[in-house]
Coordinates of C-alpha atoms (C1' of nucleotides) in Angstrom, one line a residue:
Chain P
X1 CA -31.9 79.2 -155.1
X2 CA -30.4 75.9 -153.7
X3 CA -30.3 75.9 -149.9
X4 CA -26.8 77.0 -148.1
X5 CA -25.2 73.5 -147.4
X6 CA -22.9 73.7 -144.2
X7 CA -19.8 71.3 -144.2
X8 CA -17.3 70.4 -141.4
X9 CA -13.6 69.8 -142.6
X10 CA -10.2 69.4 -140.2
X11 CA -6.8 69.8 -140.8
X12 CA -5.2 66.7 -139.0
X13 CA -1.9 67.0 -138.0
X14 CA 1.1 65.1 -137.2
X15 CA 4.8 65.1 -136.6
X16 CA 6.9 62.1 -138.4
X17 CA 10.1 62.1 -139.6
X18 CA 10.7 65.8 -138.0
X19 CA 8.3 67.3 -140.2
X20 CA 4.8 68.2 -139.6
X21 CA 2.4 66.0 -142.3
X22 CA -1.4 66.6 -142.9
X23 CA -4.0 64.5 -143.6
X24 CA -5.2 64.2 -147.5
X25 CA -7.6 62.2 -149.3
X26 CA -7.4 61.7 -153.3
X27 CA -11.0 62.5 -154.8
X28 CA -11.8 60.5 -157.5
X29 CA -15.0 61.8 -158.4
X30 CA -15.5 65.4 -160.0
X31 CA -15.1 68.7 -158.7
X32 CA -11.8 68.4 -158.3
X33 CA -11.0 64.9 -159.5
X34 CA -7.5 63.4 -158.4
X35 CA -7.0 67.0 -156.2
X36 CA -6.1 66.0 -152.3
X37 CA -8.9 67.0 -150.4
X38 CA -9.3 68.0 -146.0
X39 CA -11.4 65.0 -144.0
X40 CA -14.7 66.1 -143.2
X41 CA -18.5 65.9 -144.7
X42 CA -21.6 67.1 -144.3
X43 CA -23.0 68.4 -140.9
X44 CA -26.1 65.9 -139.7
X45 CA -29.3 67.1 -138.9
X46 CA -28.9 66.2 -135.8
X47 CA -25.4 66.7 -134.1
X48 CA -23.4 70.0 -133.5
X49 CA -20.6 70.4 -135.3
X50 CA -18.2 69.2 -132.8
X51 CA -19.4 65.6 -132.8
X52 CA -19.9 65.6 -136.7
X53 CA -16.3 65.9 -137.8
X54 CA -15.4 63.7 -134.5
X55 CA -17.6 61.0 -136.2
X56 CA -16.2 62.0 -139.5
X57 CA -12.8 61.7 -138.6
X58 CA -13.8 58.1 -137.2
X59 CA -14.2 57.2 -140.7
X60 CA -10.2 57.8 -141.4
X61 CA -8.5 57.3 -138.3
X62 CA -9.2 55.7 -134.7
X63 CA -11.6 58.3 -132.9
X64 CA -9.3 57.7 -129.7
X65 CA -6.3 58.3 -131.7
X66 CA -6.9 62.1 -132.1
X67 CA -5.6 63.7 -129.1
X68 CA -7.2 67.1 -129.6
X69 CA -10.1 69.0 -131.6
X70 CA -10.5 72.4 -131.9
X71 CA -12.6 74.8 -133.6
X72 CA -10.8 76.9 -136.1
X73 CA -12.7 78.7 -138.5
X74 CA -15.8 79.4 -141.0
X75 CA -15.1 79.4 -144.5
X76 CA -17.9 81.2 -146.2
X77 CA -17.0 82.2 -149.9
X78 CA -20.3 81.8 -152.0
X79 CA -17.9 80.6 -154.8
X80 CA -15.7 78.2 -152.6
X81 CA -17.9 74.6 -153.7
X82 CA -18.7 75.6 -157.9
X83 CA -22.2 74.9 -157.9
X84 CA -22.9 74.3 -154.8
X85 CA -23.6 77.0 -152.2
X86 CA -21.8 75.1 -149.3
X87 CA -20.6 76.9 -145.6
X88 CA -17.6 75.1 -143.8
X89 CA -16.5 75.0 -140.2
X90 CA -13.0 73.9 -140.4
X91 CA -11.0 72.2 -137.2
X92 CA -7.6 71.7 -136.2
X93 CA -7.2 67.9 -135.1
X94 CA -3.9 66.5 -134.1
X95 CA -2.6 62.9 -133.4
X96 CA 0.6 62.1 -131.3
X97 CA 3.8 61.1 -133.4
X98 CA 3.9 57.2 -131.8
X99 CA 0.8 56.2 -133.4
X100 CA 0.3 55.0 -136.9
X101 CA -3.6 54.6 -137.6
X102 CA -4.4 52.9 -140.3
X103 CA -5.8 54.7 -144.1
X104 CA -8.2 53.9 -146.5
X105 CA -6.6 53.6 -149.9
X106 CA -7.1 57.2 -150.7
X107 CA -5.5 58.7 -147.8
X108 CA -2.2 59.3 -146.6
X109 CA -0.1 62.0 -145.2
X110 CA 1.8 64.7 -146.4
X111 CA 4.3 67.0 -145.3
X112 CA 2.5 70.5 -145.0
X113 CA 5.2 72.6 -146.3
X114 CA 5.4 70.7 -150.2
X115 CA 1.2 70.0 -150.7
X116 CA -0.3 68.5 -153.4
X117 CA -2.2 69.8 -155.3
X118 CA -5.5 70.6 -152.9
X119 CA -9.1 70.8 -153.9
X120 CA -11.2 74.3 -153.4
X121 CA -9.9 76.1 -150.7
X122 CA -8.0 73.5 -148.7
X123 CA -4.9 74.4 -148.3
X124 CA -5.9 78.0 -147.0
X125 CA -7.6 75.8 -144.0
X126 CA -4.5 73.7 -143.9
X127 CA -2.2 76.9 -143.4
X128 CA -4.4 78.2 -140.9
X129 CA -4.5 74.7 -138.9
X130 CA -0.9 75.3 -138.9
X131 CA -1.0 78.9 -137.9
X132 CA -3.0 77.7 -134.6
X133 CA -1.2 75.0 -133.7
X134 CA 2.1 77.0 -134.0
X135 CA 0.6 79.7 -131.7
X136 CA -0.8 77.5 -129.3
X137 CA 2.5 75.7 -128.4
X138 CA 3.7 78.9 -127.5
X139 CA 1.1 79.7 -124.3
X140 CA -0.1 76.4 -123.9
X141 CA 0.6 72.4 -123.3
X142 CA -0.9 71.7 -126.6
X143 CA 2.5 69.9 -127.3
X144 CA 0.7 66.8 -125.4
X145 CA -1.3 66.3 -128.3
X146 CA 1.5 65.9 -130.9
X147 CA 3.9 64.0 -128.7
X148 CA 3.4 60.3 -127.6
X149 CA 2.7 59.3 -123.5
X150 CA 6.4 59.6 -122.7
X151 CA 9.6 60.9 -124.2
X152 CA 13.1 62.5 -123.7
X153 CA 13.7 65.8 -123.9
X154 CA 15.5 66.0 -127.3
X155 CA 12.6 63.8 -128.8
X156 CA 10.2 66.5 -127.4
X157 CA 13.0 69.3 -129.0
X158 CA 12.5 67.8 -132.4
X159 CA 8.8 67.7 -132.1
X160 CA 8.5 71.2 -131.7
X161 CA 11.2 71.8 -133.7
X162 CA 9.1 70.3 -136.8
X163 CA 5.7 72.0 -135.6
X164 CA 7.3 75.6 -135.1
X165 CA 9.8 75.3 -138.2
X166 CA 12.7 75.9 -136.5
X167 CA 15.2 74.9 -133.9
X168 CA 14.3 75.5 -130.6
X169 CA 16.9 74.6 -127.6
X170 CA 16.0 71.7 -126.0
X171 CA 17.2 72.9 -122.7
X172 CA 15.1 76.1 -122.6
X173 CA 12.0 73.7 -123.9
X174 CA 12.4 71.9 -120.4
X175 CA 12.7 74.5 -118.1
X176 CA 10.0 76.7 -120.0
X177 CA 7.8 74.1 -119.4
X178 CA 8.9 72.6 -116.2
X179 CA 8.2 76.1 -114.7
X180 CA 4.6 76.0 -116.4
X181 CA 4.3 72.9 -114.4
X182 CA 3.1 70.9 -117.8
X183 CA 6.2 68.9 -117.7
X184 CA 7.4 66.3 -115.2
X185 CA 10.0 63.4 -115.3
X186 CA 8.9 59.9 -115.0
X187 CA 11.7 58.7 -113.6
X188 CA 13.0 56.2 -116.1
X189 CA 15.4 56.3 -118.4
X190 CA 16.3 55.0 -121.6
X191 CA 19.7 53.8 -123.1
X192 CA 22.1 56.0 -125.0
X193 CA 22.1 56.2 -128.6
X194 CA 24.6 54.3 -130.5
X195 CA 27.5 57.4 -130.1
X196 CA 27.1 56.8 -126.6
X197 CA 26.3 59.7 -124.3
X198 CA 24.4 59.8 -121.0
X199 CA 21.2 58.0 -121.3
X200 CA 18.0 60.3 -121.6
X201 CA 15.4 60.4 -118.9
X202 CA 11.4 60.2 -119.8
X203 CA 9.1 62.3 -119.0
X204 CA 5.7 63.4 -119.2
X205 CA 3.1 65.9 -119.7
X206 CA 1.2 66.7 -116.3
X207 CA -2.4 66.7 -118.0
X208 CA -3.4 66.0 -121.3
X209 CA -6.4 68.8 -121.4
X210 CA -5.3 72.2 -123.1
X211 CA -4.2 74.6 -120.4
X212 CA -3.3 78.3 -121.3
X213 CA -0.7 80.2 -119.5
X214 CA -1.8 83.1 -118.8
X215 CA 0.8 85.3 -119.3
X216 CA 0.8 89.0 -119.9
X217 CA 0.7 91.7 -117.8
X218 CA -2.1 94.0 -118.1
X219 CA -4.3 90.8 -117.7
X220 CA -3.1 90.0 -114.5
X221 CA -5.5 90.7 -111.7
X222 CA -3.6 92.7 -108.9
X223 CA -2.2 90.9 -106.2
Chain W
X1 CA -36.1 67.2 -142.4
X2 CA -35.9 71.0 -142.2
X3 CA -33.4 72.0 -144.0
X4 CA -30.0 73.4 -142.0
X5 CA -29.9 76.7 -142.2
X6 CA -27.3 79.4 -141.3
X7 CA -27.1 82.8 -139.3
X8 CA -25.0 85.4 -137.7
X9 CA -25.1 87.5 -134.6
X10 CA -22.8 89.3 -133.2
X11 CA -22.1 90.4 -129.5
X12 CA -21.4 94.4 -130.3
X13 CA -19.7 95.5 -126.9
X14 CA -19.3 99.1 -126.0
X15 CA -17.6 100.8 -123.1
X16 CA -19.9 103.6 -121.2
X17 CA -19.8 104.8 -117.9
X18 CA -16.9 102.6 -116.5
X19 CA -19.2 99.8 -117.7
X20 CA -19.1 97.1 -120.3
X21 CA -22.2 97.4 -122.5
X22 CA -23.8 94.9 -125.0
X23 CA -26.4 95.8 -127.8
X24 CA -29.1 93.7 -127.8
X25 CA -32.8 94.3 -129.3
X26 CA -36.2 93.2 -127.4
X27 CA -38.0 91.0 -129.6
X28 CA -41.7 91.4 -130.5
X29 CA -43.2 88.0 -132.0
X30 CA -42.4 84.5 -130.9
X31 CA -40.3 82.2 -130.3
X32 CA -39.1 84.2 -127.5
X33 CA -41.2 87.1 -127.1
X34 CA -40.5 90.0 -125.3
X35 CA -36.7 88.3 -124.5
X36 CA -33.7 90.2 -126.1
X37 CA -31.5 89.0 -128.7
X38 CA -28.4 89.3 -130.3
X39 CA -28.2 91.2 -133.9
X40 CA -27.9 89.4 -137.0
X41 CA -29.8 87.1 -139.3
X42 CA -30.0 84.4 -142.2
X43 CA -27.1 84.8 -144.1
X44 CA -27.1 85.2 -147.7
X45 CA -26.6 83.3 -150.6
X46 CA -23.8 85.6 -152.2
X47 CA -22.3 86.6 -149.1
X48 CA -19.4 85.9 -146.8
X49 CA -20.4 85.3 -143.2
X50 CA -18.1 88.4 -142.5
X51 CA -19.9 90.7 -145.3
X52 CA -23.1 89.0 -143.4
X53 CA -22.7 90.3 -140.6
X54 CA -21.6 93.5 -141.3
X55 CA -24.4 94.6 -143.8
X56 CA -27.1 93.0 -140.7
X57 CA -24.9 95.7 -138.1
X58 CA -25.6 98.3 -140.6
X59 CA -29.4 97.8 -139.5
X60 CA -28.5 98.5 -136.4
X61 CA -25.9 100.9 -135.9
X62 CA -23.6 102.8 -138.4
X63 CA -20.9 100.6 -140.1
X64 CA -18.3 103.4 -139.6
X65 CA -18.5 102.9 -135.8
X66 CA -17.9 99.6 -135.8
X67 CA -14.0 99.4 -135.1
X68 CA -13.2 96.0 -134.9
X69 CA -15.2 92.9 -136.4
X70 CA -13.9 89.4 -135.4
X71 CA -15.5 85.6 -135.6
X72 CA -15.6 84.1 -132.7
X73 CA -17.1 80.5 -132.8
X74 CA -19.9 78.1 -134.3
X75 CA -22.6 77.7 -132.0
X76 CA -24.3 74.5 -133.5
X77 CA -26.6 72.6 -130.7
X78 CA -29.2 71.2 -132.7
X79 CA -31.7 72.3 -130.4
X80 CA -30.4 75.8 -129.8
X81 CA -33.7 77.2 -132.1
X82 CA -36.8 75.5 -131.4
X83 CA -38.3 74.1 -134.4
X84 CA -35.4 75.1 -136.3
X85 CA -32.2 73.5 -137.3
X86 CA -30.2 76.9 -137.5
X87 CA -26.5 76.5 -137.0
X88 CA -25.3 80.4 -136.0
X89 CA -21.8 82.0 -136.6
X90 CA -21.0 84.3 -133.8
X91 CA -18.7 87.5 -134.3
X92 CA -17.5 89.9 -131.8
X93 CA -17.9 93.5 -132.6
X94 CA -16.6 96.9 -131.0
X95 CA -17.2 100.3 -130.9
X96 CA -15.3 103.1 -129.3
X97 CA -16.5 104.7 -126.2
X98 CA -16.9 108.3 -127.8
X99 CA -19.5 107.5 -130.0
X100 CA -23.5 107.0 -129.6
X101 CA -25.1 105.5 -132.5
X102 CA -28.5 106.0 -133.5
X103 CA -30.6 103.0 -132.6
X104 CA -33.7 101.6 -133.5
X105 CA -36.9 101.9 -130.9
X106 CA -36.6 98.0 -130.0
X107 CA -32.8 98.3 -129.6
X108 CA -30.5 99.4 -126.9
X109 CA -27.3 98.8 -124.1
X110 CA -27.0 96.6 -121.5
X111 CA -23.9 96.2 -119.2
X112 CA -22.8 92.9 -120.1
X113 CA -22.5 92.2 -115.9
X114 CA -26.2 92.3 -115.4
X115 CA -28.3 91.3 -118.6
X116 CA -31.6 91.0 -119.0
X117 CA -33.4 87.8 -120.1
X118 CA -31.9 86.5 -123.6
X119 CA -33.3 84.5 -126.2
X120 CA -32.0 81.5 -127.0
X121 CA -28.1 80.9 -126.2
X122 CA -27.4 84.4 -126.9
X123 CA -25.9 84.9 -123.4
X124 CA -23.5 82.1 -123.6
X125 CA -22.6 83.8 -127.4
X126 CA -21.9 87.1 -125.6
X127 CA -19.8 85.9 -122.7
X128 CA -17.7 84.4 -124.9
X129 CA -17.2 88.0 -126.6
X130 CA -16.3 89.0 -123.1
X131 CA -13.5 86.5 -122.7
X132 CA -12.3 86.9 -126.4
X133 CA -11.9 90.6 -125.9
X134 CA -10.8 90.4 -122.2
X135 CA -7.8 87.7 -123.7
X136 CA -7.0 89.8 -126.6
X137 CA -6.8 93.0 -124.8
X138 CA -3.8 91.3 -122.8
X139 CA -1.6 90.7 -126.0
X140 CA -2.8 92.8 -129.1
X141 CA -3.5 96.0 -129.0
X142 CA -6.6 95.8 -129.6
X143 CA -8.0 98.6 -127.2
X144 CA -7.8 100.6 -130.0
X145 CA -11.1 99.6 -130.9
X146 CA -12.9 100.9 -127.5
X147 CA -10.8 104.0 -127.4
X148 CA -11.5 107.0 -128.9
X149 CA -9.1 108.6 -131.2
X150 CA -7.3 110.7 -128.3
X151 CA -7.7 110.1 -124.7
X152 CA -5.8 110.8 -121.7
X153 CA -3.7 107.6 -120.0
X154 CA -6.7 108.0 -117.3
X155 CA -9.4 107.2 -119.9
X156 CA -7.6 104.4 -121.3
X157 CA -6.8 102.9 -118.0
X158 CA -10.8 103.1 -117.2
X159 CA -11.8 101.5 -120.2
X160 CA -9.4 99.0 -119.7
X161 CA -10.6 98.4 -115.9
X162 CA -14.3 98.0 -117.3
X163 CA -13.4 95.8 -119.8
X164 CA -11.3 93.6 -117.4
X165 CA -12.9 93.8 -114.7
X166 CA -10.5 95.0 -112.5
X167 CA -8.3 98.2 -112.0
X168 CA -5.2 97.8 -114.0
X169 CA -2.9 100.6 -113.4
X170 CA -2.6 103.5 -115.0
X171 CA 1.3 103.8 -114.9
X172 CA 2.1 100.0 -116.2
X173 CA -0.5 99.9 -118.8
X174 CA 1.1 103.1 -120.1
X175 CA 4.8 101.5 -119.9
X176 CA 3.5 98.6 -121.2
X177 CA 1.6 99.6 -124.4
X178 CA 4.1 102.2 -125.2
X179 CA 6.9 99.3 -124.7
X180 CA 5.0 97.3 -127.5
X181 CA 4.7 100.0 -129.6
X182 CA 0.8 100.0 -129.4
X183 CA 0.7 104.0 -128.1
X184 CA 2.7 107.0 -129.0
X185 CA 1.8 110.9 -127.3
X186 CA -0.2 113.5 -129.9
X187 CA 1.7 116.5 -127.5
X188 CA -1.1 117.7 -126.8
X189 CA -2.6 118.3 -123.4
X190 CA -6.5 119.1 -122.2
X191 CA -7.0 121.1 -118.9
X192 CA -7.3 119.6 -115.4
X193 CA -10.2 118.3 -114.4
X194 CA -12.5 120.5 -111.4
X195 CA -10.0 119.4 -108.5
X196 CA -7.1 120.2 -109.7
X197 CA -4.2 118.3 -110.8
X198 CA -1.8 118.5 -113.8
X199 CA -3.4 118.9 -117.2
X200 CA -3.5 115.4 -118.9
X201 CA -1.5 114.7 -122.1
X202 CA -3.5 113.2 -124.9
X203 CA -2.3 110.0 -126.8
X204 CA -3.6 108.0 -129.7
X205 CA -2.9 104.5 -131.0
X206 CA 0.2 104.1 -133.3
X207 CA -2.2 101.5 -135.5
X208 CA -6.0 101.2 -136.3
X209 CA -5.3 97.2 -137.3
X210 CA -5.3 94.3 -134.7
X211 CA -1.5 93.5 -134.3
X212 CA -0.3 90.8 -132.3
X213 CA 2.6 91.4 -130.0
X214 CA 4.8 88.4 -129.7
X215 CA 5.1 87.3 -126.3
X216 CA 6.9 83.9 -125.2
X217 CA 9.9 82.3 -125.1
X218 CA 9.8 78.9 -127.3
X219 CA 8.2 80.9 -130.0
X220 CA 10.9 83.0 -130.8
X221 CA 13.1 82.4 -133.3
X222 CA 16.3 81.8 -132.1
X223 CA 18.4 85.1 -133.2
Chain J
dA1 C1' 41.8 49.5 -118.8
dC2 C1' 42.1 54.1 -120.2
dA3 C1' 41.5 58.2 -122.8
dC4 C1' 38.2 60.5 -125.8
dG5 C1' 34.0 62.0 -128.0
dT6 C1' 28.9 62.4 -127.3
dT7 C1' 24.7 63.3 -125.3
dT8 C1' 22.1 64.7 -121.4
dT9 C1' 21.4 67.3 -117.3
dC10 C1' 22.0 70.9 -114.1
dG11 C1' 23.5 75.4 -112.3
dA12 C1' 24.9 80.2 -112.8
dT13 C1' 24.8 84.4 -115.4
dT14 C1' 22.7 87.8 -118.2
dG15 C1' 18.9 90.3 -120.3
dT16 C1' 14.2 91.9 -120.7
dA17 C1' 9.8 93.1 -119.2
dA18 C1' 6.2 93.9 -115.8
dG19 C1' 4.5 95.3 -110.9
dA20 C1' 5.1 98.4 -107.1
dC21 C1' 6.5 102.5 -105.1
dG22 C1' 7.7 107.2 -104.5
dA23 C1' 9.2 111.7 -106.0
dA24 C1' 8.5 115.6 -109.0
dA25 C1' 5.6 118.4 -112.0
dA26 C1' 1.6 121.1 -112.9
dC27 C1' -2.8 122.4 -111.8
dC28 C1' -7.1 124.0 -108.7
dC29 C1' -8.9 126.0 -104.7
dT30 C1' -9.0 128.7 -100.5
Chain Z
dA1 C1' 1.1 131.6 -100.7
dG2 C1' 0.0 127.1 -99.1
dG3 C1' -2.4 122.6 -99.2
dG4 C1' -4.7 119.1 -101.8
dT5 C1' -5.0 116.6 -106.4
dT6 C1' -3.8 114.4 -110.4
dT7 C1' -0.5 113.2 -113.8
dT8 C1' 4.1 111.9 -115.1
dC9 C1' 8.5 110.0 -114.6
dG10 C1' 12.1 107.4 -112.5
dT11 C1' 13.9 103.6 -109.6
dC12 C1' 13.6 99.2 -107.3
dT13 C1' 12.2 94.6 -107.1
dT14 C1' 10.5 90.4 -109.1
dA15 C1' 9.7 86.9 -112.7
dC16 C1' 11.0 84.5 -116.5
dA17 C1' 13.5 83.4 -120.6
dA18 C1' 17.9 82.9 -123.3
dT19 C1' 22.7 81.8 -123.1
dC20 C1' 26.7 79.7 -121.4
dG21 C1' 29.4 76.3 -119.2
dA22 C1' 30.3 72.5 -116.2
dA23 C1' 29.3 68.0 -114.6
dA24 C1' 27.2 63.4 -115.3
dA25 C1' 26.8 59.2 -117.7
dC26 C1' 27.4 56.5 -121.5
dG27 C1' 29.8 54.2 -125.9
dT28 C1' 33.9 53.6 -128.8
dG29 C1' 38.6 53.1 -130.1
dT30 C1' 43.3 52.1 -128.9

DNA sequence: ACACGTTTTCGATTGTAAGACGAAAACCCT
DNA sequence: AGGGTTTTCGTCTTACAATCGAAAACGTGT
């Protein structure tokens, strides 16, 4: 029997042009030639799978350029790598929309929502990177990660608006989270867009950690 | 180099006497002697890491019983097994509070609050099953799985504390799971207890599946 | 310069759900 | 029959999100 091979593999994720894009290389050798495949690689002997795809990752795109890493998943189908018996711990990675690392030849984005054509199970990871990060902007400030240090409110709108896919009201975004307390204004302001209109003020996110709103109530300790 | 391999292990949690119970088994030879441990094992070569761990619970306790089966997380320190390089796949698994398994001689309960000494990282694995059920119990209905099939709103709100933590009361966490749908009443009724009171009514969970009840603002769809 | 359209920002209103409280119902015991 | 106990149901208050609309601040065209 050939041992059980683990793999790490992350669906990176980014917002540009108002849609949300993943990150694909082309394979050029067989299985799979010419099929998109997910970042990633074998796990080391010596590292826990955390730092493994972070190092992997550095390979594609600036380590410092990923603004957060999350465990998502194990894929374990015996039949998922043909002839190969090969276990994968797949991550959700995401990059903020300002930044524009630079590819090998093989790799490029993609909007999530028309793939190519993916190798093994790929896209199944790629749909439930999405399904987490959709979630998570919901009951947390994971929206840090995907937009740049400062913006206006209506860039931040179309942001989620991409992520989510659908429109969300960009004055119900502020005050949502403004009362969370992950939002707060910088103070500056921008010029008006060529239509005119009053110019848009920046702001920022309070921390750039993941914090969870707690937010239900049978959870809620009495008080 | 060793060669990686993989396991699973599962924290099993149980609600018995107000209390928050974890299976775990004493172990006999070294690494680790006389320490308790998680259940599980190697996985194997045809299997998912879900069939895995359910055909390794089977060892321990009936497969029926086991109401809810969920992964949790990688736990992949190289270190974590001495001598080893094992990467492990931790699942959280429940059982309702109505039902006593058949165990083996090396294997029994231990309130999760005060555990003995545990091999390896097996107590980090099982307070993360703690937080993942205490999290999910606040927006899925997911109590389902500790309940038995009928029970009084006094039973669930027990369970409920124990899980928690904390005393959640009994009148909101009715309003509240029958609000989201999660409970409906059977009509039925069982006496009064020794001091008295009016005779309980007996309800049951509308659904045996894990649902997810939608909960903030931005994620809603406008509409 | 002035009116008009555009975009952002802020406040007020409405609606929904949860926490707290208390009254009524239904039972046991003495 | 009356008092104590537990469950059940309703009401009140609070918190937060969604909607609406007005005001602020700008550019453009006449």
């Amino acid at each position: 029997m050939t041992p059980t091979g683990h793999e790490v593999l992350a669906g990176v994720l980014r917002i540009r042009a108002n849609r949300l894009q993943a990150l694909l290389w082309q394979r050029a050798k067989p299985p799979h030639p010419n099929r998109w495949s997910l970042p990633g690689g074998r796990l080391g002997p010596d590292e826990t799978v955390e730092y493994s795809i972070r190092r992997q990752l550095a390979e594609k795109v600036d380590v410092r350029e990923l603004t957060h890493v999350e465990q998502l998943s194990v894929f374990s189908s015996p039949d998922r790598i043909p002839g190969s018996r090969t276990v994968a711990t797949a991550f959700l990675g995401l990059i903020p929309s300002d930044t524009d690392p630079e590819l090998p030849d093989d790799t490029c984005w993609h909007p999530v929502d028309s793939l190519p054509e993916t190798a093994f199970d790929h896209e199944g990871i790629l749909l439930a990177a999405r399904e987490r990060l959709r979630a998570k902007l919901s009951y947390t400030n994971i929206g840090f990660a995907l937009a740049p240090p400062k913006f206006t409110v209506s860039e931040l709108r179309d942001i989620y608006s991409a992520a989510l896919g659908y429109r969300v009201s960009a004055t119900n975004l502020q005050r949502v989270l403004s009362r969370r307390g992950a939002l707060e204004a910088t103070g500056q302001t921008v010029a008006a867009g060529p239509s005119g209109g009053r110019p848009p003020a920046l702001f920022r996110f309070t921390s750039r950690d993941l914090q969870i709103t707690d937010a239900f109530a049978v959870l809620r300790p009495p008080g």
